[in-house]
Coordinates of C-alpha atoms and ligand atoms in Angstrom, one line a residue:
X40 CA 100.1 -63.4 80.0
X41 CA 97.0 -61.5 80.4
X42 CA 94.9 -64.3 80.9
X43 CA 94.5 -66.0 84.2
X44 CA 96.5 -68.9 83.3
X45 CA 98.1 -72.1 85.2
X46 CA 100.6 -73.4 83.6
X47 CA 101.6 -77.5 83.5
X48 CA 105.4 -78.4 83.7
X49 CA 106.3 -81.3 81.5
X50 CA 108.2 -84.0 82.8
X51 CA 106.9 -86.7 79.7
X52 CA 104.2 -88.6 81.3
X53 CA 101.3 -89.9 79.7
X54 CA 98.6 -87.9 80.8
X55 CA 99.9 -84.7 80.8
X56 CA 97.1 -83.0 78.7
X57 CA 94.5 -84.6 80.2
X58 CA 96.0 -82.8 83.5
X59 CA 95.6 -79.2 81.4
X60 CA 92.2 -80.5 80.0
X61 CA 91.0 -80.9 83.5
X62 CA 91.8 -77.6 84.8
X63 CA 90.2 -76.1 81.9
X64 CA 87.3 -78.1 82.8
X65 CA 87.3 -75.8 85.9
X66 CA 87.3 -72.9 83.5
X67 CA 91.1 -72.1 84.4
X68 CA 92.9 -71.7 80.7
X69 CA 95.9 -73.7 80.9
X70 CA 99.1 -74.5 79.4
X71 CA 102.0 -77.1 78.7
X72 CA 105.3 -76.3 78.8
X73 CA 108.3 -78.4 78.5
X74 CA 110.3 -79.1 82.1
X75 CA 113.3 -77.8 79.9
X76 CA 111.5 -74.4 79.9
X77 CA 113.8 -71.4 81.4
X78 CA 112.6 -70.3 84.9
X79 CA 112.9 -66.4 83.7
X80 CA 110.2 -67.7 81.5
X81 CA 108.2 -69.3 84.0
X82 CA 108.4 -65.7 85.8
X83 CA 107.7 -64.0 82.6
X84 CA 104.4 -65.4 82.5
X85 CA 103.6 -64.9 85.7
X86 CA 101.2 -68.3 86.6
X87 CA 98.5 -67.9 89.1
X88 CA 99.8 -71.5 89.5
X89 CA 101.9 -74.6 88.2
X90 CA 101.6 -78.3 88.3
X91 CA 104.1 -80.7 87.6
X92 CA 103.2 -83.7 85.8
X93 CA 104.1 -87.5 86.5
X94 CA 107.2 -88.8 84.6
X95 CA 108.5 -91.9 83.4
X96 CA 111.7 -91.7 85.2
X97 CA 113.2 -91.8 88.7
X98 CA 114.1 -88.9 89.5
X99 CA 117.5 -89.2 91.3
X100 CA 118.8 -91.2 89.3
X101 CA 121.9 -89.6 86.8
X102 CA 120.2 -87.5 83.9
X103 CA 116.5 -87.6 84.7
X104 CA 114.2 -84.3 84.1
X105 CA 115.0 -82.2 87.1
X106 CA 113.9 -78.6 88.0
X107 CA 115.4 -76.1 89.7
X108 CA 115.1 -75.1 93.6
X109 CA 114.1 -71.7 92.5
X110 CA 110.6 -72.9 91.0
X111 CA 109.3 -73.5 94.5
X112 CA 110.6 -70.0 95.7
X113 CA 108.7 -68.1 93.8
X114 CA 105.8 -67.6 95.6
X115 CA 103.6 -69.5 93.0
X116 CA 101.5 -72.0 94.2
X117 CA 103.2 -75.8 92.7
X118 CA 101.2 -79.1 93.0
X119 CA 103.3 -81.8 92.0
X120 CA 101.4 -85.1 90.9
X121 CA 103.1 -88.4 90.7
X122 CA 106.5 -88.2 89.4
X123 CA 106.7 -84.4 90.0
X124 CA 105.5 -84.9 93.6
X125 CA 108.6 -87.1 94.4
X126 CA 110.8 -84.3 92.2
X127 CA 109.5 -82.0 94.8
X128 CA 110.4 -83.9 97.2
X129 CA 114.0 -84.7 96.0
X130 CA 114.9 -81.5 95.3
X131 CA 113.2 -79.0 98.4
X132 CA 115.8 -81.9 100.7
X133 CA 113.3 -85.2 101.3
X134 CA 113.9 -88.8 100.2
X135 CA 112.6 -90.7 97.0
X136 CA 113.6 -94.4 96.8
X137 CA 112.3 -97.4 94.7
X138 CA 108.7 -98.6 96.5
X139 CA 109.1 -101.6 98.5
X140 CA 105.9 -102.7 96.9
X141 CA 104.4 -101.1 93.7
X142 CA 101.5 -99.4 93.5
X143 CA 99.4 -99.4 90.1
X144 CA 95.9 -99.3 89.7
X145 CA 92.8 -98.0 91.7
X146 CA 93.9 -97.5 95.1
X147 CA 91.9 -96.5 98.2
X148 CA 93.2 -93.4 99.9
X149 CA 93.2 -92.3 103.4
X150 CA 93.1 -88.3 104.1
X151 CA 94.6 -88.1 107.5
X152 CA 94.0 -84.1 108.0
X153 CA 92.1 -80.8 106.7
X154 CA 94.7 -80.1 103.9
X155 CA 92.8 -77.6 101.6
X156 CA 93.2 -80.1 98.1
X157 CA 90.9 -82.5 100.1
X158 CA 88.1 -80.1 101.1
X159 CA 84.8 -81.7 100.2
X160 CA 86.7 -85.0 99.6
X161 CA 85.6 -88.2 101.5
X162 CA 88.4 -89.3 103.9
X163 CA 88.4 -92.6 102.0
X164 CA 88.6 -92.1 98.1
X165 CA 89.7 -93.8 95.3
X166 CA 92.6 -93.0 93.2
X167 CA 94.5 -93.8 90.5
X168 CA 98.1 -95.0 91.5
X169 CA 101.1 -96.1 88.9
X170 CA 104.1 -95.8 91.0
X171 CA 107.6 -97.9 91.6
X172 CA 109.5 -94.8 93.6
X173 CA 108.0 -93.6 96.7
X174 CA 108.8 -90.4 98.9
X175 CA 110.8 -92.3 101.9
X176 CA 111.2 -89.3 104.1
X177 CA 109.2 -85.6 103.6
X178 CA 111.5 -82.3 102.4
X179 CA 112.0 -80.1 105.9
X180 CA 108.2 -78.7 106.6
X181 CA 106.3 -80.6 104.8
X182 CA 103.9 -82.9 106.5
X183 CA 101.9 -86.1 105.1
X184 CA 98.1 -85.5 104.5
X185 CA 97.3 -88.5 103.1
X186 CA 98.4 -92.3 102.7
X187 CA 97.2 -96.2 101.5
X188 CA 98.1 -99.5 102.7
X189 CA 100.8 -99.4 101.1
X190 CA 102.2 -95.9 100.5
X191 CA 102.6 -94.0 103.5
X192 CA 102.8 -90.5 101.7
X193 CA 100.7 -90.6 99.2
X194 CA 100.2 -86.8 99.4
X195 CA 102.4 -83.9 101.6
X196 CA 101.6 -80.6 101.7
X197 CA 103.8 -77.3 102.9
X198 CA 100.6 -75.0 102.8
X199 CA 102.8 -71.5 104.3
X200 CA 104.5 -71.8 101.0
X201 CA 101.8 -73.3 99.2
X202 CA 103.6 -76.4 97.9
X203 CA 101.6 -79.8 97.5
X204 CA 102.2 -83.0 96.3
X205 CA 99.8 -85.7 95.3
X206 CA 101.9 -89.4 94.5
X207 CA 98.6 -90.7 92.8
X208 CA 96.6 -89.3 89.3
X209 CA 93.5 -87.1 90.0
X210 CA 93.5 -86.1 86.4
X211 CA 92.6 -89.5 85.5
X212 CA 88.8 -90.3 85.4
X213 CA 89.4 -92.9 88.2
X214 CA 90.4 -90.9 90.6
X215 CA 86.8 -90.7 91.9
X216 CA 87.1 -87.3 92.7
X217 CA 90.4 -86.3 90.9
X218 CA 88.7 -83.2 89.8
X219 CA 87.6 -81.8 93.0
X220 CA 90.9 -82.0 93.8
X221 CA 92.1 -80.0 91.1
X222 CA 89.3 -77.3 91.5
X223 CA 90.4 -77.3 95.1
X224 CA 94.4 -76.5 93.9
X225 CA 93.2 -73.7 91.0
X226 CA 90.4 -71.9 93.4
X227 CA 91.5 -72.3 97.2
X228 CA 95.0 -72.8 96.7
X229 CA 95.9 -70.1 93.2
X230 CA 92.9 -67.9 94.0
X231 CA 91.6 -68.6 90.1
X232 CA 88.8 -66.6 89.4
X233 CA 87.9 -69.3 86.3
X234 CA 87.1 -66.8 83.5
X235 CA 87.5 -69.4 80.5
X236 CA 84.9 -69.9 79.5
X237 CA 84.1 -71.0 75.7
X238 CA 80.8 -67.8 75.4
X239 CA 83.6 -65.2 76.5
X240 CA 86.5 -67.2 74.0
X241 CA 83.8 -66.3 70.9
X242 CA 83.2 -63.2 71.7
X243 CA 86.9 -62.3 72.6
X244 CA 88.0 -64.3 69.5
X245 CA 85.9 -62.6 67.1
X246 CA 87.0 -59.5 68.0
X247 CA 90.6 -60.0 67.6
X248 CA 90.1 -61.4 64.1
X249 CA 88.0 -58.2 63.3
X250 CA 91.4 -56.6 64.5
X251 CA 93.8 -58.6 62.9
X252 CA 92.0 -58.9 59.6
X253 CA 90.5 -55.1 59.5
X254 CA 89.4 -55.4 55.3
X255 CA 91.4 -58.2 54.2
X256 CA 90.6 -60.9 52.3
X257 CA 90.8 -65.0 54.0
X258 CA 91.2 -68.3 52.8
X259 CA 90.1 -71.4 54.1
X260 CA 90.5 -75.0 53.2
X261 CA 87.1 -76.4 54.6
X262 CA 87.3 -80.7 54.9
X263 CA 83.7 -80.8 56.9
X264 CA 86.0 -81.9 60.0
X265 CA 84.9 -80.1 63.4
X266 CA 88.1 -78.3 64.0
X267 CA 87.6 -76.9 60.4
X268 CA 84.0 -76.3 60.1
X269 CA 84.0 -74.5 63.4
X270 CA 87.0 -72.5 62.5
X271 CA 85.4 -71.2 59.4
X272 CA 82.4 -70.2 61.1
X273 CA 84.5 -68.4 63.4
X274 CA 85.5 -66.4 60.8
X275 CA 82.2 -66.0 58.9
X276 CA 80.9 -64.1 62.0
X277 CA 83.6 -62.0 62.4
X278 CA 84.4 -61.2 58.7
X279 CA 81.3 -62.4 57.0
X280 CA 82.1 -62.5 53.3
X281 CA 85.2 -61.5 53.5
X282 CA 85.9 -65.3 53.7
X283 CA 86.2 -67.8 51.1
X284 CA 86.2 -71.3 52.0
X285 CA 87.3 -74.0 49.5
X286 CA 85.6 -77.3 50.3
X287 CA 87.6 -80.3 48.1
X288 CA 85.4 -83.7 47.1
X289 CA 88.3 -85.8 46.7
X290 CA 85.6 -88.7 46.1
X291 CA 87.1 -90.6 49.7
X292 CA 84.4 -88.9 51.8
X293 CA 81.8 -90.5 53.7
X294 CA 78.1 -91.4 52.1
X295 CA 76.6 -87.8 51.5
X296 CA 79.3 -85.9 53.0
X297 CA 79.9 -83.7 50.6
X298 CA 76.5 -82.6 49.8
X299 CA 75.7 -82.0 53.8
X300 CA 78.9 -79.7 53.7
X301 CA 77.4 -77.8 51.2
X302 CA 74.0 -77.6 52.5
X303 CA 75.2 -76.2 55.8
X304 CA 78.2 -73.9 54.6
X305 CA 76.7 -73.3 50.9
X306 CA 74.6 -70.6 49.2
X307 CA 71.9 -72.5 50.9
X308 CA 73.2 -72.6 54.1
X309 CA 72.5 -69.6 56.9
X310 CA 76.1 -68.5 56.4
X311 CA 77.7 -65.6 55.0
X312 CA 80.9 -66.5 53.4
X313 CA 81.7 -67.5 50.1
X314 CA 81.4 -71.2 49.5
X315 CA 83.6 -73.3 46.8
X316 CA 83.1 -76.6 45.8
X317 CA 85.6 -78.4 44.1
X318 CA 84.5 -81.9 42.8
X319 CA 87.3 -83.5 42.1
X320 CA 86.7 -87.3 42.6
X321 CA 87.9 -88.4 39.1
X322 CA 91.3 -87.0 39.1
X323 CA 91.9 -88.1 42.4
X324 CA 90.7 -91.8 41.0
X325 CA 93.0 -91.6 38.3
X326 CA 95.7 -90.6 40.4
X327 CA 95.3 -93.8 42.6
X328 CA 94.5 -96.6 40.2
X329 CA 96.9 -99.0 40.2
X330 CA 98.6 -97.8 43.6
X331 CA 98.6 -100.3 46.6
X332 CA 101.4 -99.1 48.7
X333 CA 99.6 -97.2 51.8
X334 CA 102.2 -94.6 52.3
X335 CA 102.5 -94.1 48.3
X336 CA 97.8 -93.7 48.3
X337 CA 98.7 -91.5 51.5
X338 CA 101.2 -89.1 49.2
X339 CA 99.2 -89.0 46.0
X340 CA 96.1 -87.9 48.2
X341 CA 97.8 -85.1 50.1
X342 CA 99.4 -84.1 47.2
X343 CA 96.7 -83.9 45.0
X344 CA 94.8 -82.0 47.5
X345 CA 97.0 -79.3 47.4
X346 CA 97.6 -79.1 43.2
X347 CA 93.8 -78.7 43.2
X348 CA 93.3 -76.0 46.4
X349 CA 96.4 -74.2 44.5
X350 CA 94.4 -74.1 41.8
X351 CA 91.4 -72.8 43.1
X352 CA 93.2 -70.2 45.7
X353 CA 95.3 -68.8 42.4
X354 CA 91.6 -68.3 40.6
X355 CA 90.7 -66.2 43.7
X356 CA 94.2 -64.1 43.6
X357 CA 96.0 -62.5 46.4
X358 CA 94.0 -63.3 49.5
X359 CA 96.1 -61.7 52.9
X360 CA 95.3 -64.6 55.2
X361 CA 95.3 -68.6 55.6
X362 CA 92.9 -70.0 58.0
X363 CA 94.5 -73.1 59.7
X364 CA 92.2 -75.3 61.9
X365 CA 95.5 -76.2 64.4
X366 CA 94.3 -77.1 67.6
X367 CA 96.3 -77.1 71.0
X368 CA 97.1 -81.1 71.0
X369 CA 98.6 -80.2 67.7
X370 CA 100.8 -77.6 68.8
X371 CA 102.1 -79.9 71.9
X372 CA 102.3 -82.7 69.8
X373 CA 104.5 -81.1 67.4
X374 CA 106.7 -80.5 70.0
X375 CA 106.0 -76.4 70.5
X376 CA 104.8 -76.8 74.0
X377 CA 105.5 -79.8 76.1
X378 CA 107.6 -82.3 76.5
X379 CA 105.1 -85.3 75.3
X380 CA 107.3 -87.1 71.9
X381 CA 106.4 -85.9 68.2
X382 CA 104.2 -89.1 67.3
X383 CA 102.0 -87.5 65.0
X384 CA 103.4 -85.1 62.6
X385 CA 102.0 -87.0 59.8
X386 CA 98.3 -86.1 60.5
X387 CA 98.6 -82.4 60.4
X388 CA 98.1 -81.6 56.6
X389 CA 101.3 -80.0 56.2
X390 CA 102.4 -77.8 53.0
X391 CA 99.4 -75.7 51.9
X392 CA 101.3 -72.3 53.0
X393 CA 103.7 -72.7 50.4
X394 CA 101.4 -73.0 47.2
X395 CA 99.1 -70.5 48.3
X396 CA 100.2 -66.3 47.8
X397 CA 99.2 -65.1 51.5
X398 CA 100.7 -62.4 53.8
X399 CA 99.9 -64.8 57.0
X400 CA 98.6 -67.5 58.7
X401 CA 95.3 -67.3 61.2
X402 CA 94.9 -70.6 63.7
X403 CA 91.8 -69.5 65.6
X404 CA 91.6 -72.6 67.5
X405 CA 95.2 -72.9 68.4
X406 CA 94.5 -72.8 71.9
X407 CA 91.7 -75.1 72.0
X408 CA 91.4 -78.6 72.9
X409 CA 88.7 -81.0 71.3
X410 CA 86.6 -80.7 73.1
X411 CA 86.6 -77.1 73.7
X412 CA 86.4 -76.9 70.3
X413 CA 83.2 -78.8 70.4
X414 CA 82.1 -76.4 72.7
X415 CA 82.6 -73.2 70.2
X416 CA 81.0 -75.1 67.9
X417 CA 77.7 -75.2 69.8
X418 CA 78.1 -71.6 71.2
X419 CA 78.1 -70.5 67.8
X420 CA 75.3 -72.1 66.6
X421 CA 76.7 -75.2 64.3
X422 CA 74.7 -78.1 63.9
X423 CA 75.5 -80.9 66.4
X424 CA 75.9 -83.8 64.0
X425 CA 78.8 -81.7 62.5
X426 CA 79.7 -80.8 65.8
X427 CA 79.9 -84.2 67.3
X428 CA 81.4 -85.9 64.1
X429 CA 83.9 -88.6 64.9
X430 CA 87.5 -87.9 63.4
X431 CA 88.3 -88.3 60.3
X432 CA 91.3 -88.7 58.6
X433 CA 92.2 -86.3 56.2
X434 CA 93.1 -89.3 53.1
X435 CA 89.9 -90.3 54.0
X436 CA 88.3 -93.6 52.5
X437 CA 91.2 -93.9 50.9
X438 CA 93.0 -95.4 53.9
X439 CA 89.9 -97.5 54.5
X440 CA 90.4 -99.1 51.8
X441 CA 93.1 -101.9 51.5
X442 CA 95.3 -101.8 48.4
X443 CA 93.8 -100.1 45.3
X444 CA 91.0 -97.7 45.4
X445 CA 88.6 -97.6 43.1
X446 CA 85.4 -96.0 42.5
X447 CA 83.6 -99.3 43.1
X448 CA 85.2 -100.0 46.2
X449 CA 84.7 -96.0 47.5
X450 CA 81.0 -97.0 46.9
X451 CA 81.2 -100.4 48.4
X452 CA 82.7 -99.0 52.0
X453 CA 81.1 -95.2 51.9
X454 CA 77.3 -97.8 52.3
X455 CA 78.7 -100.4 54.5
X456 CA 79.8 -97.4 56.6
X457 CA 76.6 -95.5 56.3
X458 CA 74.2 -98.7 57.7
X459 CA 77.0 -99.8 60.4
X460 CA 77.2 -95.7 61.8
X461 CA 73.2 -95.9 61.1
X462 CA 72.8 -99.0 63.6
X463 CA 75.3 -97.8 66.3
X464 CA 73.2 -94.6 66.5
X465 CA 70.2 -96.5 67.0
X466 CA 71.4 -98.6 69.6
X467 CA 72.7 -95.4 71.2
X468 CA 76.2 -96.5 71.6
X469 CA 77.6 -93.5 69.4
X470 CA 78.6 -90.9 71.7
X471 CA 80.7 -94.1 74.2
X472 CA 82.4 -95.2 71.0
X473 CA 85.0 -92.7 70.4
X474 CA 85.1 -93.7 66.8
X475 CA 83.9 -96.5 64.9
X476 CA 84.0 -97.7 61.0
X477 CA 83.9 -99.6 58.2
X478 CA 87.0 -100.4 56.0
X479 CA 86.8 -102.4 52.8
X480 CA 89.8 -105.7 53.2
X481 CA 91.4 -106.5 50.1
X482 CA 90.4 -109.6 50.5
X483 CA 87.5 -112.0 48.4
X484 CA 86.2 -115.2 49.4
X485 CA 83.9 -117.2 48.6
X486 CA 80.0 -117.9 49.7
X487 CA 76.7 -118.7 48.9
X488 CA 73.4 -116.3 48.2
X489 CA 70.4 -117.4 47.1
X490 CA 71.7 -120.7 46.1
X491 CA 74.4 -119.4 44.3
X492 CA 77.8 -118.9 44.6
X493 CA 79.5 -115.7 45.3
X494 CA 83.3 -114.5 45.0
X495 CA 82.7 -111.2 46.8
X496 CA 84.8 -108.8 48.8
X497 CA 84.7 -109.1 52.9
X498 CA 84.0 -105.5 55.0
X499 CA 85.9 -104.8 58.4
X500 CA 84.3 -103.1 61.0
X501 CA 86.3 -101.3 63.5
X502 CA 84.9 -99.6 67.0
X503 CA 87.7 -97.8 69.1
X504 CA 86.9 -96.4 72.8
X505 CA 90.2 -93.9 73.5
X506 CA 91.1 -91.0 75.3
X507 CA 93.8 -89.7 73.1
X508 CA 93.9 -91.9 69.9
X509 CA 97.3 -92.7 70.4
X510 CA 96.2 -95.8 72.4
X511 CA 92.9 -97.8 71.7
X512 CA 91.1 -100.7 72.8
X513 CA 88.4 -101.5 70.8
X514 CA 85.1 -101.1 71.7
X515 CA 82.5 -103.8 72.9
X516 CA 79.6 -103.9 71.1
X517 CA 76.3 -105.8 71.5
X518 CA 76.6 -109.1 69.7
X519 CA 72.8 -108.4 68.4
X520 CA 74.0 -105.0 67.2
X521 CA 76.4 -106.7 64.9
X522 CA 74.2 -109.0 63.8
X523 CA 72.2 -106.5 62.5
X524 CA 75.2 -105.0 60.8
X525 CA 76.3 -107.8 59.4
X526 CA 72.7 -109.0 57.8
X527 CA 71.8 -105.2 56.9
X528 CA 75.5 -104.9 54.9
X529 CA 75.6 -108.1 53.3
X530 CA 71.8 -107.8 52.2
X531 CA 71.9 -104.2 51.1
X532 CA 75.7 -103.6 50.1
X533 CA 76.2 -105.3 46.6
X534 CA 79.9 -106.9 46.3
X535 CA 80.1 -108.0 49.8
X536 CA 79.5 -111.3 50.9
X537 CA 81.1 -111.6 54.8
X538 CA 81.9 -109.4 57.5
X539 CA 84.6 -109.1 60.4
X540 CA 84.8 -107.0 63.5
X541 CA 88.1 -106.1 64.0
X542 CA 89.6 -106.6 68.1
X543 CA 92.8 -105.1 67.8
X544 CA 93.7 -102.6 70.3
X545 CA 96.8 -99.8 69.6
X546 CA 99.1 -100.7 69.5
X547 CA 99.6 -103.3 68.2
X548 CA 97.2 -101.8 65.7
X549 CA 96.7 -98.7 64.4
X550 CA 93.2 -97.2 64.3
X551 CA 93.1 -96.9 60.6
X552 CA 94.0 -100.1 58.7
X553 CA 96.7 -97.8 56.6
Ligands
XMP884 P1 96.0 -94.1 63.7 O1 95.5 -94.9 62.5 O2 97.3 -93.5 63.5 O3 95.0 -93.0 63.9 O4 96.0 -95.0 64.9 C1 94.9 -92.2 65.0 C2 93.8 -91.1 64.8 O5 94.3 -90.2 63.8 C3 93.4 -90.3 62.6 N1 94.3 -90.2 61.4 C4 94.5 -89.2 60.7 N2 94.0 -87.9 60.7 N3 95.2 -87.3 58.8 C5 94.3 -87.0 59.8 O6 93.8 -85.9 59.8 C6 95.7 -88.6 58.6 O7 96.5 -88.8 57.7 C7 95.3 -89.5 59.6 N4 95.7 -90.8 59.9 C8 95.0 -91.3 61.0 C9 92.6 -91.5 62.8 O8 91.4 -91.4 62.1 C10 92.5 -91.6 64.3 O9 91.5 -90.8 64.8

């Protein structure tokens, strides 16, 4: 590795990219590798650092993730945080037992002496604690440098071979000053210089595509999403028109979506690439009437995507690379880098390599999490609104939309959507809702408008707050906020008569309703 880079061992807990994402934060790139990863590897890439993540097992009991001795002799600073602080502790020769009393949620800790992860830390702070083992007795040389009520090492430290262990979270947000902590490890501890920074990234980035792409010709399928839209602008300033973006109206995007695409990435727009727009709403229409099955819409949709970009990519003829807007939770998620399970192979929009003639594949964001992605965007200039756009799913309305999807019903939800996003902006609850919509139920009921009697269709809206979509509470908003929603929607949206806000967290829900 050329870059000065820490690397993050593994071991399956749940917050094991928010631990990279937090040392990034202290401009220290960062990566996550699998516990199963071979130590000549480890070496190989020659860390300024690792941290080993929490866990969900215990780890002396028959089977559980384990590393080896060797790790901690390599003279690479290790912090080991929850599960890997007691792995540390088991394996270097201490103790690690089930906790007399468990410890789970915020947690007041005592620092009992100058260890250097504490510098600048009150000597009382809270912390995030989920634990039911505990370290019973310290490996040989290490001594305790902090504890709670209940918890008597709740971090150890062995600074002459700079080895620390932390039993609570700092990478979560509750840890009141987690990241201090983790800027202490990567500066005082590694000796990190921090040179990631997203200004360098751009300019580094652009240069290697001008590199890798010399006078070739690239191909990207543009959907207006961030990681998309900032990839292909990547490219546009490195290759200028040597790019073609393909930009598919599958007539399931959001009210005026398609036109703001174009206006920022068409022939009007301040880029130089060339811009194709491929309207295509009917033939997706006609490919869904009749269907009602979710997985079935969720098939015809990705399927049809890719006849059409086919179609368009074999009009433009042999291009030599495919743009791919991967980004690093992608890669881990897939299973390529740590240890986290593969939950969510079904959102990457798998398949366009094969139907497309190209010598390679270009994922100029691979290394990227959201919101360093976010970050790009704004360094190179992209307009926040595009920038800050919530996730979208790439089947779009059409997994808003219960049962069959129609053109009537695409209308129906793309302006129920438009006044409810309208509303939450104004009330300035936008950027705390992670992501928030409205979805069209199947369902019609009866009510009463101007004295007369309706048999209309009822809207669901839906407000998430979540840290990594894969759980979700939803989001509280202002009764009065929903009022308005509610009156503005059922006076403005024709074909909808009632309105529910939808309370279900993930699970048991999902964040889209299909
Ligand atoms: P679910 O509904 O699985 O959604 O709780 C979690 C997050 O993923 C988004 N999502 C998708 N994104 N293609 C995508 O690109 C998809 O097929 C897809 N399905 C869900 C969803 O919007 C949420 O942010």
């Amino acid at each position: 590795m050329s870059r000065e880079t820490v690397i993050v061992i593994d071991f399956g807990g749940q917050y094991n990219q928010l631990v990279a994402r937090r040392v990034r934060e202290c401009n220290v790139y960062c990566e996550i590798y699998s516990y199963k990863t071979e130590l000549s590897r480890i070496k190989e890439m020659n860390p300024k650092g690792i941290i080993l993540t929490g866990g969900p097992n215990s780890c002396y009991e028959e089977g559980a993730a384990t590393c080896s001795k060797e790790l901690f002799e390599l003279g690479i600073p290790v912090l080991g945080l929850c599960y890997g602080a007691q792995l540390m502790m088991h394996v270097l020769g201490g103790k690690v037992e089930k906790a007399p009393v468990r410890e789970y949620g915020k947690t007041e800790v005592e620092v009992e002496n100058d260890c250097v992860l504490f510098e600048n830390v009150s000597k009382k702070t809270i912390c995030w604690m989920s634990h039911f083992d505990y370290i019973s007795k310290l490996a040989p040389e290490f001594r305790v440098s902090a504890h709670t009520a209940d918890c008597p090492v709740a971090a150890a430290e062995c600074p002459e071979k700079k080895l620390y262990a932390i039993q609570f979270h700092p990478e979560v947000l509750h840890t009141v000053e987690g990241t201090k902590m983790l800027s202490n490890f990567v500066y005082n501890v590694c000796g990190c210089a921090g040179d990631w920074k997203m200004d360098s990234f751009v300019k580094q980035s652009i240069e290697a595509i001008r590199q890798k792409v010399g006078d070739g010709k690239v191909l990207c399928a543009l959907s207006g999403g961030v990681d998309s839209s900032v990839a292909a602008v990547l490219l546009s300033k490195a290759i200028g028109n040597q790019l073609t973006c393909v930009f598919v109206d599958q007539g399931l995007l959001r009210k005026n979506e398609g036109d703001e695409v174009e206006a920022v990435f068409g022939p009007e727009g301040e880029y130089d690439l060339n811009f194709i727009r491929v309207n295509a709403q009917e033939r997706f229409y006609e490919k869904l009437a009749g269907v009602e099955e979710p997985e079935r819409k969720r098939k015809i949709i990705g399927e049809e995507f890719i006849r059409v970009f086919e179609e368009e990519a074999k009009k433009i003829g042999k291009v030599d690379f495919l743009v791919q807007g991967t980004i690093y939770p992608d890669v881990v998620e897939s299973g390529l880098g740590g240890e986290s399970a593969v939950i969510k192979s079904h959102h990457n929009v798998g398949g366009l390599p094969d139907c497309v003639d190209f010598k390679e594949i270009i994922e100029p964001l691979r290394d990227l999490f959201k919101d360093e992605v976010r970050k790009v965007g704004l360094e190179l200039g992209i307009p926040e609104y595009l920038v800050f756009r919530q996730p979208f799913p790439g089947p779009g309305l059409g997994i808003r939309i219960i049962g069959e999807v129609n053109a009537e019903k695409v209308h129906i939800v793309q302006d129920a959507d438009f006044i409810y996003r309208e509303e939450i902006a104004k009330a300035g609850l936008d950027r705390d809702i992670n992501q928030y919509f409205a979805a069209l139920t199947n369902m019609r009921s009866v009510g009463v408008m101007g004295d007369e009697r309706t048999y209309d269709y009822a809207v669901a809206l839906r407000a998430v707050k979540t840290i990594d979509f894969m759980t979700a509470e939803s989001a509280e908003i202002p009764w009065n906020v929903l009022q308005t929603v509610m009156t503005r929607i059922i006076n403005e949206v024709k074909g909808v008569n009632r309105v529910f806000y939808d309370l279900t967290s993930k699970p048991p829900g999902t964040i889209e309703f299909e």
